Amino acid sequence: MTELSKKEQLYELIRANPFIAQQDLAAELGLSRSAVAGYIATLVRERRLLGRAYVLPDNRPILCVGAANLDRKLRAQGALAMGTSNPASGAESFGGVARNIAENLARMGAAVSLVTAVGSDSSGRALLAHAESLGIDTRGCLRLDDAGSGTYTAVLDGEGQMVVALADMALYDRLTPAFLDTRQQQRAGASLIVADLNLPLESIAALQRDAARDSVALIVVAVSEPKMNRLPASLAGIRLLILNEGELAARLGRPLNGDAELAAACRELQAQGAEDVVVTLGARGVLFTVPGGGAQRLDAPPAEVVDVTGAGDAFAAAVVLSLHSGGSDLALACRRGLQLSAMTIACRQTVCPQLAPDTFGALTHV
C-alpha cells in the first residue's frame, strides 16, 4: 500500500471520528505512533485538518458545554395558594441550558456538539437519543453509571409565569477541568464555545484560559442567581457574558435600579475582563454593551405568553448563531434574540418546534 493511500485512510478515519486517539489510528492502520503523527502533521500543513483538534476546516461546530436535564413543568389551573394542594397540569420535556441552546441551534441549521453529563438511566439515554436525532454530536458527553440524570422542575402560575423551580444538577460537578482536558481536541476545534454556569467554577476558568489560548470565542450564559458564584473573579477570555438583571446584581453584590445603573454594572464586568455583556430584562427587553464603553437598550417585541420556559435559552441561541455567522453587530444579534424569545414564549414547548434553517434567515432583516 502506498504512502498516499495510508495518509488518505487515516484522513477518512478522522473524518468518521474526529476524537479518535493516535494510538487507535496506529492500531487500525498497522502503523507506529510516530508515523501517525507524521501523517497528521502533513494534513495540518495541507490545511485539511485544523491543528491538534483533527477538525475539518469546513465542519467546525458550535460546542455547547453544560446541563442537559429532564424538565418537568407543572402549571396551576388557577391562582396559586401557598401551603396547600393546587390543581395543575403537568408535562415532561428535555431541557438544560446548554442542551436547549444546542437544540435551538441545530433546528436553525447549525453544526452543533454537546458536552454534558448524563446518568446510565432511561432519562439519560432518551436525552442523548433525542439530541442525536436533531443532528447534535453527543460523542463527547460524560456517561455516569453511579448517578441519575439531571432534573429541573418548574412551577408555573395560571398565566404561564414561573413561580419557583427546583433543580437536581449535582452531576454537572463531575464536568471537572480534568474531564474537560479529555475533550481538548473537541474544544480546540470548535468554531465557538457556549458554556453555562451549571459547570464548576474551576471548569469555567479552564474554558476561559483555553479559549484564549486556542483563539476560540467563549460565550458564558448564567443560569440562576445562586450559581453566579461559579463565575470566576477574572472574566478574561470571555467574548460575551449573557445574564439577567438579578444575576448581574448577584455578581456585584448590590441592587441595581434603572438603565444607568445597569450600564455602569456592565462596564464593571468589562473591567473584570469580559469583552461584551448582555443583560436580559424580561418583558422590558435587553441591555447590551456597545463600543466606546456605553450600553444600549432594546424593547421586547409584543408576545403572547403561553409558557416562558426556555425563552432565555432561545435568546442566547439566536445571539450565538448571529455572532457565529461572522457578525459583530451585537444590536442585530440581540434583536434576533428578542424575536426568537418571543416565538418561544408563544408555544408550550421549551424549544419552539417550528424553528428551521430559514427561521434565522427571516430574522436577518429584524
Coordinates of C-alpha atoms in Angstrom, one line a residue:
M1 CA 0.0 0.0 0.0
T2 CA 1.4 3.4 -0.9
E3 CA 2.2 6.2 1.5
L4 CA -0.5 8.3 -0.1
S5 CA -3.2 5.7 0.4
K6 CA -2.2 5.3 4.1
K7 CA -2.5 9.0 4.6
E8 CA -5.9 9.1 2.9
Q9 CA -7.0 6.1 5.0
L10 CA -6.0 8.0 8.1
Y11 CA -7.8 11.1 6.9
E12 CA -11.1 9.1 6.4
L13 CA -10.8 7.6 9.9
I14 CA -10.5 11.1 11.3
R15 CA -13.5 12.3 9.3
A16 CA -15.5 9.4 10.7
N17 CA -14.4 10.1 14.3
P18 CA -12.7 13.5 15.0
F19 CA -12.0 12.4 18.6
I20 CA -10.0 9.2 17.7
A21 CA -6.7 8.8 19.5
Q22 CA -3.4 8.4 17.8
Q23 CA -2.9 5.0 19.3
D24 CA -6.2 3.9 17.9
L25 CA -5.3 5.2 14.4
A26 CA -1.9 3.4 14.7
A27 CA -3.6 0.1 15.6
E28 CA -6.3 0.5 12.8
L29 CA -3.7 1.2 10.1
G30 CA -0.9 -1.0 11.3
L31 CA 1.4 2.0 11.8
S32 CA 3.7 3.3 14.5
R33 CA 2.6 6.2 16.6
S34 CA 5.4 8.3 15.1
A35 CA 4.2 7.5 11.6
V36 CA 0.6 8.5 12.5
A37 CA 1.9 11.8 14.0
G38 CA 3.8 12.4 10.7
Y39 CA 0.7 11.9 8.6
I40 CA -1.3 14.2 10.8
A41 CA 1.4 16.9 10.6
T42 CA 1.3 16.7 6.9
L43 CA -2.5 17.0 6.8
V44 CA -2.3 20.0 9.1
R45 CA 0.3 21.7 6.8
E46 CA -2.1 21.0 3.9
R47 CA -4.9 22.7 5.9
R48 CA -7.0 19.6 5.5
L49 CA -7.0 19.4 9.3
L50 CA -7.1 22.3 11.8
G51 CA -4.2 21.6 14.3
R52 CA -4.4 19.1 17.1
A53 CA -8.2 19.2 17.0
Y54 CA -8.4 16.9 13.9
V55 CA -11.3 19.0 12.7
L56 CA -12.1 19.6 9.0
P57 CA -11.9 23.3 8.2
D58 CA -15.4 23.3 6.6
N59 CA -17.1 21.5 9.5
R60 CA -16.2 23.3 12.7
P61 CA -19.2 23.0 15.1
I62 CA -20.5 25.3 17.8
L63 CA -19.7 23.5 21.1
C64 CA -22.3 23.7 24.0
V65 CA -21.0 22.7 27.4
G66 CA -23.2 22.4 30.4
A67 CA -26.6 21.0 31.5
A68 CA -28.9 18.5 29.8
N69 CA -31.9 17.7 32.0
L70 CA -35.3 16.1 32.1
D71 CA -37.6 19.1 32.5
R72 CA -40.9 18.8 34.4
K73 CA -43.4 21.7 34.2
L74 CA -46.4 21.9 36.5
R75 CA -48.9 24.7 35.6
A76 CA -51.5 25.8 38.0
Q77 CA -55.1 25.8 36.7
G78 CA -55.9 28.9 38.7
A79 CA -54.4 31.3 41.2
L80 CA -51.7 29.6 43.3
A81 CA -52.4 29.1 47.0
M82 CA -49.3 28.6 49.1
G83 CA -49.2 25.8 51.8
T84 CA -51.8 23.7 50.2
S85 CA -52.5 21.5 47.1
N86 CA -53.3 23.2 43.8
P87 CA -54.9 21.7 40.8
A88 CA -52.4 21.6 38.0
S89 CA -51.4 20.0 34.7
G90 CA -48.0 18.6 34.1
A91 CA -45.7 17.9 31.2
E92 CA -42.2 16.5 30.7
S93 CA -39.6 17.5 28.1
F94 CA -35.9 17.7 27.5
G95 CA -34.1 20.7 29.0
G96 CA -31.0 22.2 30.5
V97 CA -29.4 25.5 29.4
A98 CA -26.6 24.1 27.2
R99 CA -28.9 21.4 25.7
N100 CA -31.7 23.9 25.0
I101 CA -29.2 26.2 23.2
A102 CA -27.8 23.3 21.3
E103 CA -31.3 22.2 20.1
N104 CA -32.3 25.8 19.1
L105 CA -29.0 26.0 17.1
A106 CA -29.5 22.6 15.5
R107 CA -33.0 23.3 14.5
M108 CA -31.8 26.5 12.8
G109 CA -29.3 24.5 10.8
A110 CA -26.0 25.0 12.7
A111 CA -23.5 22.2 13.2
V112 CA -23.5 21.6 17.0
S113 CA -21.7 19.4 19.5
L114 CA -22.8 18.9 23.1
V115 CA -20.7 18.1 26.1
T116 CA -22.8 17.3 29.2
A117 CA -23.2 14.6 31.8
V118 CA -26.0 12.0 31.9
G119 CA -26.7 9.0 34.1
S120 CA -27.0 5.5 32.8
D121 CA -30.7 5.6 33.2
S122 CA -33.7 5.8 30.8
S123 CA -33.7 9.6 31.0
G124 CA -30.0 9.9 30.0
R125 CA -30.5 7.5 27.1
A126 CA -33.5 9.4 26.0
L127 CA -31.7 12.8 26.3
L128 CA -28.9 11.6 24.1
A129 CA -31.1 9.9 21.6
H130 CA -33.2 13.0 21.1
A131 CA -30.1 15.2 20.7
E132 CA -28.7 12.8 18.1
S133 CA -32.0 12.7 16.2
L134 CA -31.6 16.5 15.7
G135 CA -28.0 16.1 14.4
I136 CA -26.3 17.2 17.6
D137 CA -22.9 15.4 18.1
T138 CA -23.0 13.8 21.6
R139 CA -19.8 11.7 21.4
G140 CA -18.1 14.0 23.9
C141 CA -20.7 13.5 26.6
L142 CA -19.8 12.0 30.0
R143 CA -21.9 8.9 30.8
L144 CA -22.1 8.1 34.6
D145 CA -23.0 4.7 36.0
D146 CA -23.3 5.9 39.5
A147 CA -25.6 8.9 39.1
G148 CA -29.0 9.8 37.8
S149 CA -29.6 12.3 35.1
G150 CA -30.3 15.9 36.0
T151 CA -33.9 17.1 36.5
Y152 CA -35.4 20.6 36.6
T153 CA -39.0 21.0 37.9
A154 CA -40.7 24.4 37.3
V155 CA -44.0 25.5 38.8
L156 CA -45.9 28.0 36.6
D157 CA -48.9 30.1 37.6
G158 CA -52.1 30.1 35.6
E159 CA -50.6 32.8 33.3
G160 CA -47.5 30.7 32.4
Q161 CA -45.1 32.7 34.5
M162 CA -42.6 30.7 36.6
V163 CA -43.2 30.9 40.3
V164 CA -40.4 28.6 41.5
A165 CA -38.1 26.0 40.1
L166 CA -36.2 23.1 41.7
A167 CA -33.0 21.8 40.1
D168 CA -31.2 18.5 40.8
M169 CA -28.0 19.0 38.9
A170 CA -25.2 17.8 41.2
L171 CA -23.9 15.5 38.4
Y172 CA -22.6 18.5 36.5
D173 CA -20.0 19.0 39.2
R174 CA -18.4 15.9 37.5
L175 CA -17.6 18.0 34.5
T176 CA -14.2 19.0 36.0
P177 CA -11.2 20.5 34.4
A178 CA -9.6 17.0 34.3
F179 CA -12.6 15.7 32.4
L180 CA -12.6 18.7 30.0
D181 CA -8.9 18.0 29.3
T182 CA -10.0 14.7 27.8
R183 CA -12.1 16.7 25.3
Q184 CA -9.3 19.1 24.4
Q185 CA -9.3 18.2 20.8
Q186 CA -13.0 18.8 20.5
R187 CA -12.8 22.2 22.3
A188 CA -9.8 23.5 20.3
G189 CA -11.6 22.5 17.1
A190 CA -14.9 24.3 17.8
S191 CA -15.8 27.4 15.9
L192 CA -17.3 28.9 19.1
I193 CA -17.9 27.6 22.7
V194 CA -21.0 28.2 24.7
A195 CA -20.8 27.3 28.4
D196 CA -23.5 27.6 31.1
L197 CA -22.9 28.2 34.8
N198 CA -24.0 24.7 35.9
L199 CA -20.3 23.9 35.4
P200 CA -18.0 24.2 38.4
L201 CA -16.1 27.5 38.9
E202 CA -12.8 25.7 38.1
S203 CA -14.1 24.4 34.8
I204 CA -15.4 27.8 33.7
A205 CA -11.9 29.2 34.5
A206 CA -10.3 26.4 32.5
L207 CA -12.6 27.1 29.5
Q208 CA -11.6 30.8 29.7
R209 CA -7.9 30.0 29.8
D210 CA -8.1 27.5 26.9
A211 CA -10.4 29.6 24.7
A212 CA -7.9 32.5 24.9
R213 CA -5.0 30.1 24.1
D214 CA -6.8 28.4 21.2
S215 CA -8.3 31.6 19.9
V216 CA -11.9 30.2 20.2
A217 CA -14.6 32.7 21.2
L218 CA -16.2 31.8 24.5
I219 CA -19.8 32.8 25.4
V220 CA -20.9 32.2 29.0
V221 CA -24.6 32.0 29.9
A222 CA -25.7 32.5 33.5
V223 CA -28.4 30.1 34.8
S224 CA -29.5 31.4 38.2
E225 CA -28.6 33.9 40.9
P226 CA -27.3 31.2 43.3
K227 CA -24.9 29.9 40.7
M228 CA -23.3 33.3 40.0
N229 CA -20.6 32.2 42.5
R230 CA -19.4 29.8 39.7
L231 CA -18.3 32.8 37.6
P232 CA -14.5 33.4 38.3
A233 CA -13.3 36.8 39.6
S234 CA -11.5 37.4 36.4
L235 CA -13.6 37.4 33.2
A236 CA -10.6 37.4 30.9
G237 CA -11.2 35.2 27.9
I238 CA -15.0 35.7 27.8
R239 CA -16.1 37.1 24.4
L240 CA -19.7 37.6 25.7
L241 CA -21.5 37.1 29.1
I242 CA -25.3 36.8 28.9
L243 CA -27.2 37.1 32.2
N244 CA -30.3 38.7 33.6
E245 CA -30.5 41.8 35.9
G246 CA -30.9 39.7 39.1
E247 CA -27.8 37.6 38.2
L248 CA -25.9 40.8 37.4
A249 CA -26.9 42.2 40.8
A250 CA -25.8 39.0 42.5
R251 CA -22.4 39.2 40.8
L252 CA -21.8 42.7 42.0
G253 CA -23.4 42.2 45.4
R254 CA -25.8 45.2 45.3
P255 CA -29.3 46.0 43.9
L256 CA -29.4 47.7 40.5
N257 CA -32.1 50.2 39.7
G258 CA -32.6 51.7 36.2
D259 CA -30.7 51.5 32.9
A260 CA -28.0 53.9 34.1
E261 CA -27.0 51.6 37.0
L262 CA -27.3 48.5 34.7
A263 CA -25.0 50.1 32.2
A264 CA -22.5 51.1 34.9
A265 CA -22.6 47.5 36.2
C266 CA -21.8 46.2 32.7
R267 CA -18.8 48.4 32.5
E268 CA -17.6 46.9 35.8
L269 CA -17.8 43.4 34.2
Q270 CA -15.9 44.6 31.2
A271 CA -13.2 46.0 33.5
Q272 CA -13.1 42.5 35.0
G273 CA -12.2 41.1 31.5
A274 CA -15.4 40.4 29.6
E275 CA -15.4 41.8 26.1
D276 CA -19.1 42.3 26.0
V277 CA -22.1 41.9 28.3
V278 CA -25.8 41.3 27.5
V279 CA -28.4 41.8 30.3
T280 CA -31.9 40.3 29.6
L281 CA -34.7 42.3 31.2
G282 CA -37.7 40.0 30.6
A283 CA -40.7 41.9 29.2
R284 CA -38.6 45.1 29.2
G285 CA -36.3 43.8 26.6
V286 CA -32.5 43.7 26.8
L287 CA -29.5 46.0 27.5
F288 CA -26.1 45.3 25.9
T289 CA -22.7 46.9 25.7
V290 CA -21.6 48.9 22.7
P291 CA -18.1 50.1 21.5
G292 CA -16.7 53.0 23.5
G293 CA -17.9 51.8 26.9
G294 CA -21.6 52.6 26.7
A295 CA -24.7 50.5 26.6
Q296 CA -27.9 50.4 24.6
R297 CA -31.3 49.0 25.4
L298 CA -33.9 47.4 23.1
D299 CA -37.5 46.9 23.9
A300 CA -39.0 43.4 23.7
P301 CA -41.5 42.9 20.9
P302 CA -45.1 42.1 21.8
A303 CA -45.6 38.4 22.6
E304 CA -48.5 36.1 23.6
V305 CA -47.3 34.5 26.8
V306 CA -48.1 30.8 26.8
D307 CA -45.0 29.5 28.7
V308 CA -41.8 31.4 29.5
T309 CA -39.7 28.3 30.0
G310 CA -36.8 28.3 27.5
A311 CA -37.2 31.9 26.4
G312 CA -33.8 32.9 27.7
D313 CA -32.1 30.0 26.1
A314 CA -33.7 30.8 22.7
F315 CA -32.5 34.4 23.1
A316 CA -28.9 33.1 23.8
A317 CA -29.1 30.7 20.8
A318 CA -30.0 33.5 18.4
V319 CA -27.2 35.7 19.7
V320 CA -24.7 32.9 19.5
L321 CA -25.7 32.0 15.9
S322 CA -25.6 35.6 14.8
L323 CA -22.0 36.0 16.2
H324 CA -21.0 32.6 14.8
S325 CA -22.1 33.6 11.3
G326 CA -19.4 36.3 11.3
G327 CA -21.4 39.2 12.5
S328 CA -20.0 41.6 15.1
D329 CA -23.2 43.7 15.4
L330 CA -24.4 42.9 18.9
A331 CA -27.5 45.1 18.4
L332 CA -28.6 43.0 15.5
A333 CA -27.8 39.8 17.4
C334 CA -30.0 41.0 20.3
R335 CA -32.9 41.9 18.0
R336 CA -32.8 38.4 16.6
G337 CA -32.6 37.0 20.2
L338 CA -35.7 39.0 21.2
Q339 CA -37.7 37.8 18.2
L340 CA -36.7 34.1 18.9
S341 CA -37.5 34.5 22.5
A342 CA -41.0 35.9 21.6
M343 CA -41.6 32.9 19.4
T344 CA -40.6 30.5 22.2
I345 CA -42.8 32.3 24.8
A346 CA -45.8 31.8 22.4
C347 CA -45.5 28.0 22.4
R348 CA -45.8 25.4 25.2
Q349 CA -42.5 23.6 24.3
T350 CA -39.2 24.6 25.8
V351 CA -37.7 24.8 22.3
C352 CA -40.1 26.0 19.6
P353 CA -40.7 23.1 17.2
Q354 CA -41.3 25.5 14.3
L355 CA -37.7 26.5 14.1
A356 CA -35.9 25.7 10.9
P357 CA -32.8 26.9 9.0
D358 CA -34.8 29.6 7.3
T359 CA -36.1 31.0 10.6
F360 CA -32.8 32.6 11.4
G361 CA -32.7 34.0 7.8
A362 CA -36.1 35.5 8.3
L363 CA -34.7 37.4 11.3
T364 CA -31.8 38.9 9.5
H365 CA -33.9 41.9 8.5
V366 CA -35.2 42.5 12.0

